[in-house]
Short mmCIF file of C-alpha atoms in Angstrom, two decimals:
data_model
loop_
_atom_site.label_atom_id
_atom_site.label_comp_id
_atom_site.label_asym_id
_atom_site.label_seq_id
_atom_site.Cartn_x
_atom_site.Cartn_y
_atom_site.Cartn_z
CA MET A 1 0.00 0.00 0.00
CA SER A 2 1.34 3.42 -0.87
CA ASN A 3 1.92 5.90 1.90
CA ARG A 4 -1.13 8.15 2.11
CA LEU A 5 0.84 10.86 3.88
CA ALA A 6 3.78 11.05 1.46
CA VAL A 7 4.48 14.34 -0.29
CA SER A 8 7.20 15.41 -2.72
CA LEU A 9 8.81 18.82 -3.04
CA PRO A 10 12.10 19.89 -4.65
CA GLY A 11 14.85 17.99 -2.84
CA LEU A 12 12.38 16.52 -0.39
CA ASN A 13 10.63 13.17 -0.58
CA LEU A 14 8.75 13.23 2.70
CA LYS A 15 7.04 10.31 4.44
CA ASN A 16 4.56 12.83 5.78
CA PRO A 17 4.04 16.58 5.32
CA VAL A 18 4.72 17.56 8.96
CA MET A 19 7.99 19.06 10.20
CA PRO A 20 8.99 21.22 13.15
CA ALA A 21 9.59 24.86 12.20
CA SER A 22 12.98 26.47 12.60
CA GLY A 23 13.67 28.00 16.00
CA CYS A 24 11.04 25.94 17.80
CA PHE A 25 12.96 22.68 17.83
CA GLY A 26 16.61 23.61 18.35
CA PHE A 27 18.66 20.94 16.58
CA GLY A 28 16.29 18.22 17.77
CA ARG A 29 18.32 16.99 20.75
CA GLU A 30 15.83 18.00 23.42
CA PHE A 31 12.88 16.45 21.59
CA ALA A 32 14.79 13.22 20.91
CA GLU A 33 14.50 12.58 24.67
CA TYR A 34 10.74 12.28 24.14
CA TYR A 35 10.23 10.56 20.76
CA ASP A 36 11.97 9.12 17.70
CA LEU A 37 12.80 11.98 15.34
CA SER A 38 12.65 9.59 12.37
CA LEU A 39 8.87 9.77 12.39
CA LEU A 40 8.99 13.43 11.32
CA GLY A 41 8.53 14.41 7.68
CA ALA A 42 11.61 16.63 7.93
CA ILE A 43 13.30 18.90 10.48
CA MET A 44 13.89 22.60 9.97
CA ILE A 45 16.87 23.23 12.22
CA LYS A 46 17.63 26.41 14.10
CA ALA A 47 18.91 29.31 12.02
CA THR A 48 22.64 29.10 11.39
CA THR A 49 24.88 32.12 10.95
CA PRO A 50 28.60 32.18 9.99
CA LYS A 51 29.75 32.80 13.57
CA ALA A 52 28.18 31.87 16.92
CA ARG A 53 25.59 34.37 18.11
CA PHE A 54 24.29 34.97 21.62
CA GLY A 55 21.16 36.76 20.49
CA ASN A 56 19.15 39.29 22.46
CA GLU A 57 19.08 39.94 26.19
CA THR A 58 16.27 38.49 28.31
CA PRO A 59 13.32 38.60 28.72
CA ARG A 60 13.01 37.03 25.30
CA ILE A 61 9.55 35.54 25.77
CA ALA A 62 6.16 37.15 26.41
CA GLU A 63 2.94 35.21 26.54
CA THR A 64 0.04 36.73 24.59
CA PRO A 65 -3.57 35.69 23.94
CA CYS A 66 -3.46 32.32 22.13
CA GLY A 67 0.22 32.73 21.38
CA MET A 68 3.51 34.26 22.35
CA LEU A 69 6.08 36.83 21.39
CA ASN A 70 9.71 35.83 21.09
CA ALA A 71 12.84 37.86 20.52
CA ILE A 72 15.58 35.23 20.71
CA GLY A 73 17.70 36.98 18.11
CA LEU A 74 19.01 33.98 16.13
CA GLN A 75 21.10 32.50 18.92
CA ASN A 76 23.10 29.61 17.47
CA PRO A 77 26.52 27.98 17.81
CA GLY A 78 27.69 29.11 14.35
CA LEU A 79 28.25 27.35 11.02
CA GLU A 80 31.36 25.39 12.00
CA SER A 81 29.78 23.91 15.10
CA VAL A 82 26.50 23.09 13.37
CA ILE A 83 28.39 21.19 10.66
CA ALA A 84 30.76 19.49 13.12
CA ASN A 85 28.32 18.64 15.91
CA GLU A 86 24.65 19.06 15.14
CA LEU A 87 24.24 17.71 11.61
CA PRO A 88 26.30 14.53 12.21
CA TRP A 89 24.24 13.87 15.34
CA LEU A 90 21.02 14.27 13.33
CA ALA A 91 22.34 11.91 10.64
CA LYS A 92 21.50 8.91 12.81
CA TYR A 93 17.82 9.62 12.20
CA ASP A 94 16.03 8.75 8.98
CA VAL A 95 14.82 12.29 8.40
CA PRO A 96 15.76 14.95 5.83
CA ILE A 97 17.12 18.18 7.26
CA ILE A 98 16.16 21.63 6.02
CA ALA A 99 18.89 24.01 7.16
CA ASN A 100 17.75 27.51 8.04
CA VAL A 101 20.31 30.05 6.78
CA ALA A 102 20.67 33.54 8.29
CA GLY A 103 23.12 36.40 8.59
CA ASN A 104 23.71 40.13 8.79
CA GLU A 105 25.09 40.67 5.29
CA MET A 106 24.35 39.05 1.96
CA GLU A 107 27.80 37.43 2.05
CA ASP A 108 26.88 35.70 5.32
CA TYR A 109 23.95 33.97 3.60
CA VAL A 110 26.12 32.98 0.64
CA LEU A 111 28.82 31.54 2.91
CA VAL A 112 26.45 29.54 5.12
CA ALA A 113 24.40 28.29 2.16
CA LYS A 114 27.49 27.15 0.27
CA GLU A 115 28.98 25.21 3.16
CA ILE A 116 25.91 23.79 4.86
CA SER A 117 24.37 22.58 1.57
CA LYS A 118 27.37 20.25 1.13
CA VAL A 119 26.37 18.21 4.18
CA GLU A 120 24.85 14.84 3.25
CA ASN A 121 21.66 14.96 5.33
CA VAL A 122 20.84 18.56 4.39
CA LYS A 123 18.29 18.11 1.62
CA ALA A 124 17.13 21.72 1.27
CA LEU A 125 17.85 25.19 2.60
CA GLU A 126 15.41 27.62 4.12
CA ILE A 127 16.70 31.13 3.56
CA ASN A 128 15.65 33.25 6.50
CA ILE A 129 15.02 36.73 5.13
CA SER A 130 12.23 37.31 7.59
CA CYS A 131 13.54 37.24 11.17
CA PRO A 132 12.05 40.29 12.90
CA ASN A 133 14.40 40.13 15.88
CA VAL A 134 17.80 41.18 14.53
CA LYS A 135 19.05 44.69 13.81
CA HIS A 136 20.84 43.86 10.58
CA GLY A 137 19.93 41.39 7.86
CA GLY A 138 16.96 39.18 8.56
CA MET A 139 13.73 40.92 7.69
CA ALA A 140 15.56 43.79 5.98
CA PHE A 141 16.18 41.50 3.00
CA GLY A 142 12.74 40.02 2.93
CA THR A 143 10.54 43.10 2.85
CA GLN A 144 11.68 44.46 -0.51
CA CYS A 145 11.42 42.71 -3.85
CA VAL A 146 14.80 43.84 -5.15
CA SER A 147 16.87 42.69 -2.18
CA ALA A 148 14.86 39.48 -1.80
CA ALA A 149 15.45 38.62 -5.44
CA GLU A 150 19.15 39.49 -5.34
CA LEU A 151 19.73 37.38 -2.26
CA THR A 152 17.75 34.49 -3.74
CA ALA A 153 19.85 34.54 -6.90
CA ARG A 154 23.15 34.72 -5.00
CA VAL A 155 22.25 31.84 -2.69
CA LYS A 156 20.84 29.73 -5.55
CA GLU A 157 24.17 30.08 -7.34
CA VAL A 158 26.15 28.43 -4.54
CA SER A 159 23.70 25.96 -2.99
CA LYS A 160 24.03 22.25 -3.75
CA VAL A 161 20.42 21.64 -2.74
CA PRO A 162 17.07 23.32 -3.51
CA ILE A 163 16.44 26.59 -1.71
CA TYR A 164 13.22 27.71 -0.05
CA ILE A 165 12.87 31.37 0.81
CA LYS A 166 11.19 32.06 4.15
CA LEU A 167 8.85 35.00 3.76
CA SER A 168 7.85 37.65 6.24
CA PRO A 169 4.20 38.55 6.84
CA ASN A 170 5.32 42.06 7.78
CA VAL A 171 4.89 43.45 4.28
CA THR A 172 2.21 45.26 2.30
CA ASP A 173 1.87 42.55 -0.33
CA VAL A 174 3.48 39.19 0.30
CA THR A 175 2.69 37.95 -3.22
CA GLU A 176 5.02 40.53 -4.78
CA ILE A 177 7.97 39.27 -2.72
CA ALA A 178 6.98 35.67 -3.43
CA TYR A 179 6.89 36.32 -7.16
CA ALA A 180 10.25 38.14 -7.05
CA CYS A 181 11.84 35.15 -5.30
CA GLU A 182 10.35 32.72 -7.78
CA LYS A 183 11.67 34.77 -10.71
CA ALA A 184 15.10 34.90 -9.08
CA GLY A 185 15.33 31.11 -8.94
CA ALA A 186 13.85 29.99 -5.63
CA ASP A 187 12.82 26.31 -5.65
CA GLY A 188 10.13 26.89 -3.08
CA LEU A 189 8.83 29.22 -0.39
CA THR A 190 8.10 28.85 3.32
CA LEU A 191 5.67 31.11 5.11
CA ILE A 192 4.86 32.75 7.34
CA ASN A 193 7.58 33.84 9.74
CA THR A 194 6.33 35.60 12.89
CA LEU A 195 4.33 38.82 12.93
CA LEU A 196 6.09 41.78 14.50
CA GLY A 197 4.48 42.62 17.80
CA MET A 198 4.88 44.19 21.22
CA SER A 199 3.62 43.59 24.72
CA ILE A 200 3.81 46.19 27.50
CA ASP A 201 3.93 45.46 31.22
CA ILE A 202 1.36 47.83 32.70
CA LYS A 203 3.06 47.72 36.12
CA THR A 204 6.32 49.12 34.78
CA GLY A 205 4.96 50.83 31.67
CA LYS A 206 7.81 49.23 29.69
CA PRO A 207 7.84 46.60 26.94
CA VAL A 208 8.07 43.08 28.38
CA LEU A 209 10.77 42.02 25.94
CA ALA A 210 14.28 43.38 26.36
CA ASN A 211 14.33 43.79 22.57
CA ARG A 212 11.05 45.76 22.95
CA THR A 213 9.49 44.08 19.89
CA GLY A 214 9.24 40.41 19.08
CA GLY A 215 7.71 37.93 16.67
CA LEU A 216 4.18 36.76 17.35
CA SER A 217 3.46 33.07 16.85
CA GLY A 218 0.89 30.50 17.93
CA PRO A 219 -2.76 29.92 17.03
CA ALA A 220 -3.40 33.69 17.16
CA ILE A 221 -1.68 34.10 13.76
CA LYS A 222 -3.16 31.09 11.99
CA PRO A 223 -5.85 32.88 9.94
CA VAL A 224 -3.27 35.42 8.73
CA ALA A 225 -0.96 32.57 7.71
CA VAL A 226 -3.69 30.64 5.91
CA ARG A 227 -4.67 33.73 3.95
CA MET A 228 -1.06 34.45 2.96
CA VAL A 229 -0.40 30.84 1.94
CA TYR A 230 -3.58 30.95 -0.15
CA ASP A 231 -2.60 34.21 -1.86
CA VAL A 232 1.01 33.20 -2.46
CA CYS A 233 0.07 29.80 -3.90
CA LYS A 234 -2.17 31.60 -6.34
CA ALA A 235 0.65 33.95 -7.36
CA VAL A 236 3.52 31.47 -7.86
CA LYS A 237 4.08 28.00 -9.31
CA ILE A 238 6.79 26.85 -6.92
CA PRO A 239 5.68 24.81 -3.89
CA VAL A 240 5.03 26.34 -0.50
CA ILE A 241 5.64 24.95 2.97
CA GLY A 242 2.97 26.57 5.11
CA MET A 243 3.26 27.48 8.77
CA GLY A 244 1.79 29.80 11.36
CA GLY A 245 -0.08 28.57 14.43
CA ILE A 246 -0.52 24.95 13.39
CA SER A 247 -1.49 22.91 16.46
CA CYS A 248 -3.47 19.89 15.25
CA ALA A 249 -4.17 17.62 12.27
CA GLU A 250 -7.14 19.80 11.26
CA ASP A 251 -4.78 22.76 10.85
CA VAL A 252 -2.52 20.71 8.56
CA ILE A 253 -5.45 19.88 6.29
CA GLU A 254 -6.52 23.54 6.28
CA PHE A 255 -3.07 24.77 5.19
CA MET A 256 -2.85 22.11 2.48
CA TYR A 257 -6.27 23.03 1.14
CA ALA A 258 -4.95 26.62 1.03
CA GLY A 259 -2.11 25.43 -1.18
CA ALA A 260 0.74 24.30 1.06
CA SER A 261 2.55 21.17 -0.17
CA ALA A 262 3.84 20.51 3.34
CA VAL A 263 3.58 22.24 6.71
CA ALA A 264 5.73 23.24 9.64
CA VAL A 265 4.70 23.25 13.29
CA GLY A 266 6.25 26.03 15.36
CA ALA A 267 5.17 27.31 18.74
CA ALA A 268 3.02 24.23 19.42
CA ASN A 269 6.25 22.29 20.07
CA LEU A 270 7.01 24.62 22.96
CA VAL A 271 3.67 23.91 24.63
CA ASP A 272 3.49 20.20 23.91
CA VAL A 273 6.71 18.30 23.27
CA TYR A 274 4.69 15.67 21.41
CA ALA A 275 2.90 18.18 19.13
CA CYS A 276 4.42 16.97 15.82
CA LYS A 277 4.18 13.30 16.75
CA ASN A 278 0.53 13.63 17.77
CA ILE A 279 -0.38 15.53 14.61
CA ILE A 280 1.26 12.91 12.38
CA GLU A 281 -0.53 10.11 14.21
CA GLU A 282 -3.90 11.86 14.03
CA LEU A 283 -3.73 12.67 10.31
CA PRO A 284 -4.81 9.28 8.86
CA LYS A 285 -7.87 9.14 11.11
CA LEU A 286 -8.89 12.66 10.17
CA MET A 287 -8.34 11.87 6.48
CA ASP A 288 -10.67 8.89 6.84
CA GLU A 289 -13.33 11.13 8.32
CA LEU A 290 -12.89 13.68 5.53
CA LYS A 291 -12.66 10.94 2.89
CA ILE A 292 -9.23 12.04 1.75
CA GLU A 293 -7.33 9.14 0.20
CA ASN A 294 -3.90 10.72 -0.25
CA ILE A 295 -2.93 13.93 1.43
CA LYS A 296 -1.07 15.25 -1.60
CA ASP A 297 -4.34 15.25 -3.54
CA ILE A 298 -5.83 18.11 -1.52
CA VAL A 299 -3.01 20.61 -2.06
CA GLY A 300 -4.54 23.87 -3.24
CA ARG A 301 -7.97 22.29 -3.60
CA SER A 302 -9.64 25.28 -1.91
CA ARG A 303 -9.00 27.36 -5.01
CA GLN A 304 -10.72 24.98 -7.41
CA MET B 1 7.92 12.62 30.94
CA GLN B 2 4.57 14.18 30.26
CA GLN B 3 1.63 12.91 32.24
CA LEU B 4 -1.91 13.73 33.30
CA MET B 5 -1.69 13.69 37.09
CA GLN B 6 -4.61 13.61 39.48
CA ILE B 7 -5.02 16.43 41.96
CA LYS B 8 -5.29 15.20 45.54
CA SER B 9 -5.60 18.58 47.25
CA ASN B 10 -5.29 22.29 46.50
CA ASN B 11 -5.34 24.50 49.58
CA GLU B 12 -4.61 28.14 50.26
CA LEU B 13 -1.82 28.19 52.88
CA ILE B 14 -1.91 31.96 53.38
CA SER B 15 -3.51 34.67 51.30
CA GLY B 16 -2.55 34.11 47.65
CA ILE B 17 -0.18 31.17 48.29
CA PHE B 18 -1.45 27.68 47.47
CA GLU B 19 -0.22 24.17 48.16
CA MET B 20 -1.25 21.56 45.59
CA VAL B 21 -0.66 17.82 45.78
CA PHE B 22 -1.06 15.60 42.71
CA ALA B 23 -0.31 11.97 42.01
CA GLY B 24 1.10 9.88 39.17
CA ASP B 25 4.10 7.85 38.09
CA LEU B 26 5.92 10.99 37.06
CA ALA B 27 6.70 11.56 40.76
CA LYS B 28 9.02 8.55 40.70
CA GLU B 29 11.13 10.22 38.02
CA VAL B 30 12.11 13.06 40.34
CA LYS B 31 15.71 12.36 41.26
CA GLU B 32 17.04 15.73 42.35
CA PRO B 33 15.54 18.42 44.57
CA GLY B 34 15.52 21.77 42.77
CA THR B 35 14.25 20.38 39.49
CA PHE B 36 10.91 21.71 38.28
CA LEU B 37 7.71 20.94 36.43
CA ALA B 38 6.07 22.68 33.48
CA ILE B 39 2.34 22.61 34.03
CA LYS B 40 -0.37 23.24 31.44
CA VAL B 41 -2.93 24.89 33.67
CA GLY B 42 -5.87 24.97 31.27
CA HIS B 43 -7.23 23.33 28.16
CA GLY B 44 -6.96 25.01 24.81
CA PHE B 45 -4.86 28.05 23.98
CA SER B 46 -5.41 30.34 26.92
CA PRO B 47 -3.14 30.69 28.70
CA TYR B 48 -0.87 29.44 25.94
CA LEU B 49 2.36 28.42 27.64
CA ARG B 50 3.09 25.96 30.42
CA ARG B 51 3.92 27.35 33.86
CA PRO B 52 7.31 26.43 35.33
CA ILE B 53 6.80 25.55 39.01
CA SER B 54 9.33 24.10 41.42
CA ILE B 55 8.88 20.82 43.24
CA CYS B 56 8.38 21.28 46.99
CA LYS B 57 8.04 17.69 48.10
CA VAL B 58 7.96 14.18 46.68
CA ASN B 59 6.31 11.38 48.60
CA GLY B 60 5.84 8.06 46.81
CA ASN B 61 3.81 8.88 43.73
CA GLU B 62 2.72 12.27 45.06
CA ILE B 63 4.26 15.65 44.32
CA THR B 64 3.60 18.81 46.30
CA ILE B 65 4.00 22.24 44.74
CA ILE B 66 3.57 25.64 46.33
CA TYR B 67 2.67 28.55 44.07
CA ARG B 68 1.62 32.15 44.32
CA VAL B 69 -1.37 33.43 42.38
CA GLN B 70 0.15 36.20 40.32
CA GLY B 71 -1.49 36.00 36.91
CA SER B 72 -4.16 34.35 34.83
CA GLY B 73 -2.38 30.97 34.75
CA THR B 74 -1.85 30.55 38.47
CA LYS B 75 -5.39 31.89 39.04
CA ILE B 76 -6.76 28.97 36.99
CA LEU B 77 -4.50 26.58 38.90
CA SER B 78 -5.84 27.88 42.21
CA GLU B 79 -9.41 27.07 41.15
CA LYS B 80 -8.69 23.40 40.45
CA LYS B 81 -10.45 20.84 42.65
CA SER B 82 -9.21 17.52 43.93
CA GLY B 83 -9.95 14.71 41.51
CA GLU B 84 -9.26 16.89 38.45
CA MET B 85 -6.36 16.02 36.17
CA ILE B 86 -3.52 18.34 35.21
CA ASP B 87 -1.01 18.01 32.39
CA VAL B 88 2.50 17.92 33.87
CA LEU B 89 5.85 17.82 32.05
CA GLY B 90 8.92 17.00 34.11
CA PRO B 91 11.02 16.70 36.10
CA LEU B 92 13.03 19.30 34.21
CA GLY B 93 16.47 20.84 34.53
CA HIS B 94 19.32 20.29 36.93
CA GLY B 95 18.66 20.67 40.64
CA PHE B 96 20.69 20.97 43.82
CA ASN B 97 23.80 18.86 44.28
CA VAL B 98 22.84 16.95 47.42
CA ASP B 99 26.19 15.15 47.64
CA ALA B 100 28.03 18.46 48.01
CA ALA B 101 26.84 18.61 51.63
CA LYS B 102 27.63 15.01 52.56
CA GLY B 103 28.99 15.05 56.12
CA LYS B 104 29.03 18.84 56.08
CA LYS B 105 27.03 21.69 57.57
CA ALA B 106 24.38 22.81 55.10
CA LEU B 107 22.74 26.21 55.13
CA LEU B 108 19.56 26.65 53.11
CA ILE B 109 18.48 30.21 52.34
CA GLY B 110 15.15 31.01 50.74
CA GLY B 111 13.15 34.12 49.98
CA GLY B 112 9.34 34.20 49.79
CA ILE B 113 7.88 32.06 47.04
CA GLY B 114 11.45 30.90 46.29
CA THR B 115 11.54 28.78 49.44
CA PRO B 116 9.57 25.66 48.31
CA PRO B 117 12.35 23.76 46.46
CA LEU B 118 14.52 24.02 49.59
CA TYR B 119 12.00 21.91 51.48
CA GLU B 120 12.60 18.75 49.45
CA LEU B 121 16.32 19.52 49.51
CA SER B 122 16.27 19.72 53.30
CA ARG B 123 14.45 16.40 53.52
CA ARG B 124 17.07 14.75 51.33
CA LEU B 125 19.90 16.27 53.37
CA GLN B 126 18.57 14.84 56.66
CA ASN B 127 20.53 11.62 56.37
CA THR B 128 23.63 12.86 54.60
CA ALA B 129 24.53 16.32 55.94
CA GLU B 130 26.06 16.85 59.37
CA SER B 131 23.50 19.56 60.05
CA VAL B 132 20.86 21.54 58.17
CA THR B 133 19.97 25.13 59.02
CA HIS B 134 17.37 27.25 57.26
CA ILE B 135 17.08 31.00 56.83
CA LEU B 136 13.74 31.97 55.36
CA GLY B 137 13.01 35.57 54.39
CA PHE B 138 9.56 37.05 53.95
CA ALA B 139 8.07 40.52 53.46
CA ASP B 140 6.17 40.41 56.74
CA ALA B 141 4.63 38.02 59.28
CA SER B 142 1.47 37.51 57.20
CA GLN B 143 3.55 36.10 54.32
CA ILE B 144 5.18 33.26 56.26
CA PHE B 145 4.34 29.70 55.25
CA TYR B 146 5.80 26.23 55.98
CA LYS B 147 7.57 27.50 59.13
CA GLU B 148 6.70 24.41 61.19
CA GLU B 149 7.57 22.10 58.32
CA TYR B 150 11.07 23.58 58.12
CA GLU B 151 11.47 23.64 61.91
CA SER B 152 10.84 19.90 61.99
CA LEU B 153 13.88 19.45 59.71
CA GLY B 154 16.39 21.71 61.43
CA LYS B 155 17.16 25.06 62.99
CA THR B 156 15.05 27.68 61.19
CA ILE B 157 15.60 31.41 61.31
CA ILE B 158 12.90 33.72 59.97
CA THR B 159 13.55 37.23 58.71
CA THR B 160 10.94 39.80 57.74
CA GLU B 161 11.56 43.11 56.05
CA ASN B 162 9.41 45.04 58.54
CA GLY B 163 10.40 43.05 61.62
CA SER B 164 6.88 41.77 62.27
CA ALA B 165 8.35 38.29 62.80
CA GLY B 166 11.84 36.95 63.43
CA ILE B 167 14.84 39.10 62.61
CA LYS B 168 14.12 42.49 61.03
CA GLY B 169 15.74 42.83 57.65
CA TYR B 170 16.85 40.49 54.88
CA VAL B 171 18.20 36.95 54.90
CA THR B 172 21.75 38.32 54.81
CA ASP B 173 21.07 40.00 58.18
CA ALA B 174 20.60 36.53 59.69
CA LEU B 175 23.92 35.08 58.51
CA LYS B 176 25.70 36.02 61.75
CA GLU B 177 23.12 34.01 63.72
CA VAL B 178 23.82 30.64 62.16
CA GLY B 179 27.39 29.87 63.27
CA GLU B 180 29.49 27.72 60.99
CA TYR B 181 28.38 26.34 57.66
CA ASP B 182 30.11 24.71 54.70
CA VAL B 183 27.69 24.54 51.79
CA ILE B 184 24.91 27.01 51.02
CA TYR B 185 21.89 26.37 48.84
CA SER B 186 19.61 29.24 47.95
CA CYS B 187 16.51 30.11 46.00
CA GLY B 188 14.69 33.40 45.85
CA PRO B 189 14.47 36.74 44.08
CA THR B 190 17.50 37.85 42.05
CA PRO B 191 18.44 40.76 44.40
CA MET B 192 18.61 38.23 47.26
CA LEU B 193 20.84 35.89 45.26
CA LYS B 194 23.09 38.79 44.30
CA ALA B 195 23.38 39.84 47.94
CA LEU B 196 24.30 36.29 48.94
CA CYS B 197 26.94 36.01 46.22
CA ALA B 198 28.44 39.29 47.45
CA ALA B 199 28.23 38.31 51.14
CA MET B 200 29.95 34.93 50.79
CA PRO B 201 32.31 35.07 47.81
CA ASP B 202 34.53 32.25 49.07
CA LYS B 203 31.84 29.77 50.01
CA GLU B 204 30.40 26.83 48.10
CA LEU B 205 27.14 28.47 47.18
CA TYR B 206 24.43 27.08 44.91
CA ILE B 207 21.72 29.36 43.55
CA SER B 208 18.45 28.56 41.83
CA ILE B 209 17.44 31.26 39.38
CA GLU B 210 14.28 32.32 37.55
CA GLU B 211 13.66 33.47 33.99
CA ARG B 212 10.67 33.69 31.67
CA MET B 213 10.45 30.38 29.83
CA ALA B 214 8.63 29.00 26.83
CA CYS B 215 9.52 25.36 26.11
CA ALA B 216 11.19 24.60 29.49
CA ILE B 217 13.24 21.79 27.89
CA GLY B 218 16.15 23.75 26.41
CA ALA B 219 15.05 23.96 22.78
CA CYS B 220 13.83 27.52 22.29
CA TYR B 221 16.65 29.50 23.96
CA GLY B 222 14.09 31.79 25.57
CA CYS B 223 15.63 31.69 29.04
CA VAL B 224 19.38 31.94 28.54
CA CYS B 225 21.77 33.81 30.80
CA HIS B 226 25.37 34.88 30.35
CA THR B 227 28.22 32.99 32.00
CA GLN B 228 31.36 34.57 33.46
CA ASP B 229 33.48 33.09 30.67
CA GLY B 230 31.51 34.77 27.89
CA GLY B 231 29.30 31.81 27.10
CA TYR B 232 25.72 31.16 28.04
CA LYS B 233 23.53 28.69 29.91
CA ARG B 234 19.88 27.83 29.48
CA VAL B 235 18.11 28.30 32.81
CA CYS B 236 15.56 25.56 32.09
CA LYS B 237 17.95 22.86 30.87
CA ASP B 238 21.40 23.66 32.30
CA GLY B 239 19.86 25.12 35.50
CA PRO B 240 17.80 26.32 37.22
CA VAL B 241 20.44 25.57 39.89
CA PHE B 242 23.95 26.86 39.24
CA ARG B 243 27.12 27.22 41.27
CA ALA B 244 27.47 30.86 42.32
CA GLY B 245 29.76 32.67 39.90
CA GLU B 246 28.96 30.32 37.05
CA VAL B 247 26.28 32.59 35.60
CA MET B 248 25.86 36.35 35.70
CA LEU B 249 22.88 37.60 37.66
#
């Protein structure tokens, strides 16, 4: 019997469409204490920059209605350490890795993409031009068509594996950026990154986060994400990995109807360590109820 | 592990401070005092995150926690009735090094709602330490809880900021009352921990620290702190207990 959950995207033949989103899963070590990572469709590992980064000061987390703000600031051990320690450790699992690439300058992206795409278990790159929590780089590249396209082209030139551009929702028209990335050679898109937000402590009158602003994630942003996935899938031909507040199997189906070829689960992992595992296990039952034979058949069906 | 545990009791000890006991196999996983639990207080998405709460006591398959109602999450927790189930993840993090006080004089210093993890620590030290002394600091007499419980485990000195009970002042003002001690374990507000670090720079001092957390398992890097050597530690995974001087307060 064929696998009802299997999906195929450039560089990625996935046993199921569910993967943890970058930044919400570290490099998988902490979750491996709770379940076998091989059951995941893929893993989007934490953003990697050329050199180790500490990130922002604390508090980095603020709880909000049906979600949370974070301002981690791309903390990571740096390219060398990720290649030497994290990726070899992940290689013992039967799961493709999508490496999230970040930096301050365009050259940082090019350097990380070139080196990390050479690693055997890295099957695709996710180019993070949408982090709202860093002063330089990040979202600055992803909110203008020209810079997004230039960066896409430069990274595409050096990468050994397909590249997916991670889009920011903090723009006037996300479809313009999506189209620019597609034209510049992107193999796929991932969206949405977090929505820029702020929370103020009314006892002190000051923002809760040391960084003042942070990225909003969790179920609160799901309708925004579904709408953007829907619009982007209409505007481009390349596949989309959808994300934004996914917490259950129903949400996966909703994103795939909107046009996503696969999905990523973010903040839900922080609330329930078993979030991805539970979603994957619940999908077949839900598909039975909805009379969906193969999950890949429903991609984009909401537009028909 | 993550488990639905059954609430056995949930009582208000003093105004705003609750003691909850719940049961399940997860209790048997608790190896070290000072480790903590991440509790999902409600169903659905509100409040969204788990609440990190320290373990006060472990008895067979029962765990006791003590918490202060200070927001929407702990408010919901305070309204739970015995028989209800709560979703508990834990035990998490690294706790107090009990062996450090083997055959030595242990001094346990706690402040306010930071005192609960010291209770289980004191129980574990009963058979291994030469002696256990407690200094417990509170805002005023009305805020004191678990005094008798601590007194049953060793000499207990109370301090209050306004002098309405015990010694007037802070826990550091009681240090001269305790005589000799070898190893100090502490948990409480950051200013208290800073004062202790400054007051006893040459002592073997362990501190349990607090930070806003999201995942509580070390994956999200929401609760990191700087170390003296320029690196970092995650409070939830590498801590919450550290050797004084290891991390910057």
